[in-house]
């Protein structure tokens, strides 16, 4: 048995969130801002095993396996996708966030973002359960890959994250907070931020009014603080009447 099937089985176990828990999270995403099942003991144990297997001497074959799955399984989500197909896509996205160093040498950031784009677009324009679940994991990949991302691609990410913060689905708006924060912290001088501060501040303040838990209120407030500070530092702050 090769390392690939072992990793697949571990990812399947880790991403096996019961449908009732998924539905409960979609109804109240503030209970777990990072997505359904995140932080559950079984998932944490499975993820720890995947990370361990991704170390030498198995790093190369595991990386090649994940690359194959990424290129063959990350097709655009459709309304006809079965729960099993959605789970397989969730597994690939989870692996890209868990083991980025194994895939990065073989995939350009632009190629990765193009693979993620359909999930982000689907979630920002609709509120279907499958679209939201996939987008939740896709933005985690963006957050993890941000430190090594070329500044020229920051604008691409900002446009889609802004669309997610304007989504009718509360879950999409909440999961976008951390990736925006990471982009701001890692690429504060990117030209793409020009004229974007106010747009994100507006959406973050709108989201803030609807939040109730400390786990979501604090990150949202912190993001607003960072945006205001960077906007002022870059001389773009404008007081509206």
Short mmCIF file of C-alpha atoms in Angstrom, two decimals:
data_model
loop_
_atom_site.label_atom_id
_atom_site.label_comp_id
_atom_site.label_asym_id
_atom_site.label_seq_id
_atom_site.Cartn_x
_atom_site.Cartn_y
_atom_site.Cartn_z
CA UNK A 1 0.00 0.00 0.00
CA UNK A 2 1.51 3.32 -1.08
CA UNK A 3 1.50 6.53 0.93
CA UNK A 4 -1.15 8.12 -1.31
CA UNK A 5 -4.04 5.83 -0.29
CA UNK A 6 -3.03 6.15 3.36
CA UNK A 7 -3.18 9.93 3.14
CA UNK A 8 -6.52 9.68 1.32
CA UNK A 9 -8.00 7.52 4.08
CA UNK A 10 -6.78 9.88 6.78
CA UNK A 11 -8.20 12.90 4.98
CA UNK A 12 -11.49 11.06 4.49
CA UNK A 13 -11.68 10.35 8.22
CA UNK A 14 -10.74 13.90 9.14
CA UNK A 15 -13.26 15.52 6.77
CA UNK A 16 -16.10 13.15 7.69
CA UNK A 17 -18.34 15.77 9.27
CA UNK A 18 -21.88 14.39 9.63
CA UNK A 19 -24.50 16.17 7.49
CA UNK A 20 -26.45 17.26 10.56
CA UNK A 21 -23.34 19.00 11.95
CA UNK A 22 -22.75 20.69 8.60
CA UNK A 23 -26.32 21.96 8.57
CA UNK A 24 -26.00 23.15 12.16
CA UNK A 25 -22.83 25.08 11.32
CA UNK A 26 -24.39 26.70 8.26
CA UNK A 27 -27.24 27.90 10.46
CA UNK A 28 -24.85 29.30 13.07
CA UNK A 29 -21.30 29.68 11.64
CA UNK A 30 -20.17 31.70 14.66
CA UNK A 31 -19.92 28.50 16.68
CA UNK A 32 -16.80 27.63 14.66
CA UNK A 33 -15.49 30.49 12.47
CA UNK A 34 -12.99 28.25 10.64
CA UNK A 35 -15.60 25.82 9.35
CA UNK A 36 -17.55 22.72 10.41
CA UNK A 37 -15.57 20.07 12.23
CA UNK A 38 -12.49 22.25 12.65
CA UNK A 39 -10.93 21.56 16.03
CA UNK A 40 -12.77 18.25 16.55
CA UNK A 41 -10.48 15.63 18.20
CA UNK A 42 -10.85 13.12 15.36
CA UNK A 43 -10.07 15.70 12.73
CA UNK A 44 -7.06 17.04 14.64
CA UNK A 45 -5.69 13.50 15.05
CA UNK A 46 -6.15 12.73 11.35
CA UNK A 47 -4.50 16.00 10.33
CA UNK A 48 -1.55 15.33 12.66
CA UNK A 49 -1.04 11.93 11.01
CA UNK A 50 -1.17 13.47 7.53
CA UNK A 51 1.45 16.07 8.50
CA UNK A 52 3.69 13.35 9.93
CA UNK A 53 3.43 11.21 6.81
CA UNK A 54 4.26 14.27 4.73
CA UNK A 55 7.78 14.38 6.16
CA UNK A 56 10.87 12.70 4.62
CA UNK A 57 11.28 10.04 3.36
CA UNK A 58 7.66 10.07 2.17
CA UNK A 59 7.41 13.76 1.32
CA UNK A 60 8.08 13.35 -2.42
CA UNK A 61 5.54 10.58 -3.17
CA UNK A 62 2.90 12.23 -0.98
CA UNK A 63 3.45 15.55 -2.75
CA UNK A 64 3.14 13.92 -6.17
CA UNK A 65 -0.06 12.20 -5.07
CA UNK A 66 -1.61 15.44 -3.82
CA UNK A 67 -0.62 17.20 -7.04
CA UNK A 68 -2.40 14.53 -9.08
CA UNK A 69 -5.53 14.87 -6.98
CA UNK A 70 -5.45 18.64 -7.27
CA UNK A 71 -5.25 18.59 -11.07
CA UNK A 72 -7.92 15.90 -11.53
CA UNK A 73 -10.45 16.51 -8.74
CA UNK A 74 -10.64 20.27 -8.20
CA UNK A 75 -13.20 20.83 -10.91
CA UNK A 76 -15.73 23.60 -10.59
CA UNK A 77 -18.55 22.82 -8.14
CA UNK A 78 -21.98 22.13 -9.60
CA UNK A 79 -25.43 21.75 -8.12
CA UNK A 80 -25.36 18.11 -9.23
CA UNK A 81 -22.28 17.18 -7.18
CA UNK A 82 -23.01 14.33 -4.79
CA UNK A 83 -22.02 14.55 -1.13
CA UNK A 84 -19.18 12.11 -1.84
CA UNK A 85 -17.80 14.31 -4.64
CA UNK A 86 -17.97 17.34 -2.36
CA UNK A 87 -16.12 15.43 0.36
CA UNK A 88 -13.38 14.43 -2.08
CA UNK A 89 -12.89 18.06 -3.07
CA UNK A 90 -12.84 19.05 0.60
CA UNK A 91 -10.12 16.46 1.18
CA UNK A 92 -7.91 17.91 -1.56
CA UNK A 93 -8.41 21.46 -0.30
CA UNK A 94 -7.64 20.34 3.25
CA UNK A 95 -4.41 18.69 2.09
CA UNK A 96 -3.32 21.85 0.23
CA UNK A 97 -3.68 23.76 3.49
CA UNK A 98 -2.02 21.09 5.64
CA UNK A 99 0.97 20.30 3.42
CA UNK A 100 1.61 23.36 1.23
CA UNK A 101 5.37 22.83 1.21
CA UNK A 102 4.92 19.51 -0.65
CA UNK A 103 2.89 21.05 -3.48
CA UNK A 104 4.41 24.53 -3.77
CA UNK A 105 7.56 23.39 -5.63
CA UNK A 106 5.39 21.91 -8.38
CA UNK A 107 2.55 24.46 -8.68
CA UNK A 108 2.66 28.15 -9.44
CA UNK A 109 0.50 30.30 -7.18
CA UNK A 110 -1.44 31.53 -10.19
CA UNK A 111 -2.33 27.94 -11.14
CA UNK A 112 -3.50 27.27 -7.60
CA UNK A 113 -5.66 30.40 -7.50
CA UNK A 114 -7.22 29.52 -10.84
CA UNK A 115 -8.15 26.13 -9.37
CA UNK A 116 -9.70 27.80 -6.32
CA UNK A 117 -11.55 30.53 -8.22
CA UNK A 118 -14.69 28.52 -9.08
CA UNK A 119 -15.27 27.72 -5.41
CA UNK A 120 -14.90 31.37 -4.40
CA UNK A 121 -17.18 32.59 -7.18
CA UNK A 122 -19.87 30.01 -6.40
CA UNK A 123 -19.92 30.92 -2.71
CA UNK A 124 -19.99 34.68 -3.27
CA UNK A 125 -23.00 34.50 -5.57
CA UNK A 126 -25.06 31.77 -3.92
CA UNK A 127 -25.82 30.34 -0.51
CA UNK A 128 -25.96 26.63 -1.33
CA UNK A 129 -24.60 24.33 1.33
CA UNK A 130 -22.01 22.64 -0.88
CA UNK A 131 -20.70 25.92 -2.30
CA UNK A 132 -20.26 27.41 1.16
CA UNK A 133 -18.46 24.36 2.54
CA UNK A 134 -16.02 24.26 -0.38
CA UNK A 135 -15.36 28.00 -0.25
CA UNK A 136 -14.69 27.77 3.48
CA UNK A 137 -11.84 25.37 2.85
CA UNK A 138 -10.63 27.22 -0.26
CA UNK A 139 -10.05 30.45 1.68
CA UNK A 140 -8.04 28.51 4.25
CA UNK A 141 -5.72 27.48 1.41
CA UNK A 142 -5.33 31.13 0.39
CA UNK A 143 -4.50 32.09 3.97
CA UNK A 144 -1.82 29.39 4.26
CA UNK A 145 -0.25 30.15 0.86
CA UNK A 146 -0.31 33.95 1.34
CA UNK A 147 3.22 34.39 2.84
CA UNK A 148 4.88 33.06 -0.32
CA UNK A 149 2.41 34.60 -2.75
CA UNK A 150 3.79 37.07 -5.33
CA UNK A 151 2.46 40.58 -4.74
CA UNK A 152 1.08 40.63 -8.26
CA UNK A 153 -1.57 38.10 -7.23
CA UNK A 154 -2.76 39.94 -4.13
CA UNK A 155 -5.34 41.86 -6.16
CA UNK A 156 -6.85 38.62 -7.45
CA UNK A 157 -7.33 37.40 -3.87
CA UNK A 158 -8.70 40.72 -2.64
CA UNK A 159 -11.35 40.87 -5.35
CA UNK A 160 -12.67 37.42 -4.49
CA UNK A 161 -12.45 37.92 -0.72
CA UNK A 162 -14.36 41.19 -1.05
CA UNK A 163 -17.03 39.35 -3.04
CA UNK A 164 -17.23 36.74 -0.27
CA UNK A 165 -17.64 39.46 2.36
CA UNK A 166 -20.59 40.71 0.30
CA UNK A 167 -22.11 37.24 0.05
CA UNK A 168 -25.67 36.72 1.28
CA UNK A 169 -24.36 33.77 3.30
CA UNK A 170 -23.15 34.75 6.77
CA UNK A 171 -20.74 31.80 6.81
CA UNK A 172 -18.89 33.12 3.74
CA UNK A 173 -18.57 36.57 5.26
CA UNK A 174 -17.14 35.18 8.51
CA UNK A 175 -14.56 32.83 6.99
CA UNK A 176 -13.19 35.64 4.79
CA UNK A 177 -12.02 37.70 7.80
CA UNK A 178 -8.81 35.82 8.58
CA UNK A 179 -7.52 35.55 4.98
CA UNK A 180 -7.99 39.31 4.47
CA UNK A 181 -6.10 39.93 7.71
CA UNK A 182 -3.26 37.63 6.60
CA UNK A 183 -2.98 39.37 3.22
CA UNK A 184 -2.81 42.74 4.94
CA UNK A 185 -0.15 41.58 7.39
CA UNK A 186 2.02 39.79 4.82
CA UNK A 187 1.60 42.17 1.86
CA UNK A 188 0.82 45.62 3.30
CA UNK A 189 2.67 47.41 0.48
CA UNK A 190 0.92 45.66 -2.40
CA UNK A 191 -0.44 48.15 -4.92
CA UNK A 192 -3.69 46.19 -5.02
CA UNK A 193 -4.69 47.69 -1.66
CA UNK A 194 -5.11 51.13 -3.23
CA UNK A 195 -8.77 52.14 -3.03
CA UNK A 196 -9.66 48.81 -1.37
CA UNK A 197 -9.35 49.80 2.28
CA UNK A 198 -12.66 51.61 2.44
CA UNK A 199 -14.52 48.79 0.70
CA UNK A 200 -13.30 46.19 3.18
CA UNK A 201 -13.89 48.51 6.15
CA UNK A 202 -17.48 49.04 5.03
CA UNK A 203 -18.14 45.30 4.71
CA UNK A 204 -16.37 44.49 7.99
CA UNK A 205 -18.40 47.09 9.89
CA UNK A 206 -21.59 45.74 8.33
CA UNK A 207 -20.61 42.22 9.39
CA UNK A 208 -19.65 43.40 12.87
CA UNK A 209 -23.22 44.58 13.53
CA UNK A 210 -24.54 41.05 13.05
CA UNK A 211 -21.94 39.15 15.11
CA UNK A 212 -22.54 37.91 18.64
CA UNK A 213 -19.64 35.68 19.75
CA UNK A 214 -16.21 36.76 20.97
CA UNK A 215 -14.61 34.29 18.55
CA UNK A 216 -15.93 36.31 15.60
CA UNK A 217 -16.25 39.80 17.08
CA UNK A 218 -12.57 40.09 18.01
CA UNK A 219 -11.10 39.08 14.61
CA UNK A 220 -13.55 41.40 12.85
CA UNK A 221 -12.67 44.34 15.12
CA UNK A 222 -8.96 43.62 14.70
CA UNK A 223 -9.32 43.57 10.92
CA UNK A 224 -11.05 46.95 10.97
CA UNK A 225 -8.25 48.33 13.16
CA UNK A 226 -5.56 47.03 10.77
CA UNK A 227 -7.37 48.40 7.73
CA UNK A 228 -7.80 51.85 9.29
CA UNK A 229 -4.16 51.96 10.40
CA UNK A 230 -2.77 50.91 7.02
CA UNK A 231 -5.12 53.26 5.19
CA UNK A 232 -3.89 56.16 7.32
CA UNK A 233 -0.24 55.13 6.99
CA UNK A 234 -0.60 55.12 3.21
CA UNK A 235 -2.29 58.52 3.18
CA UNK A 236 -5.55 57.18 1.80
CA UNK A 237 -7.80 57.81 4.78
CA UNK A 238 -10.84 59.91 3.90
CA UNK A 239 -13.47 61.12 6.36
CA UNK A 240 -16.95 60.85 4.93
CA UNK A 241 -19.65 63.30 5.89
#
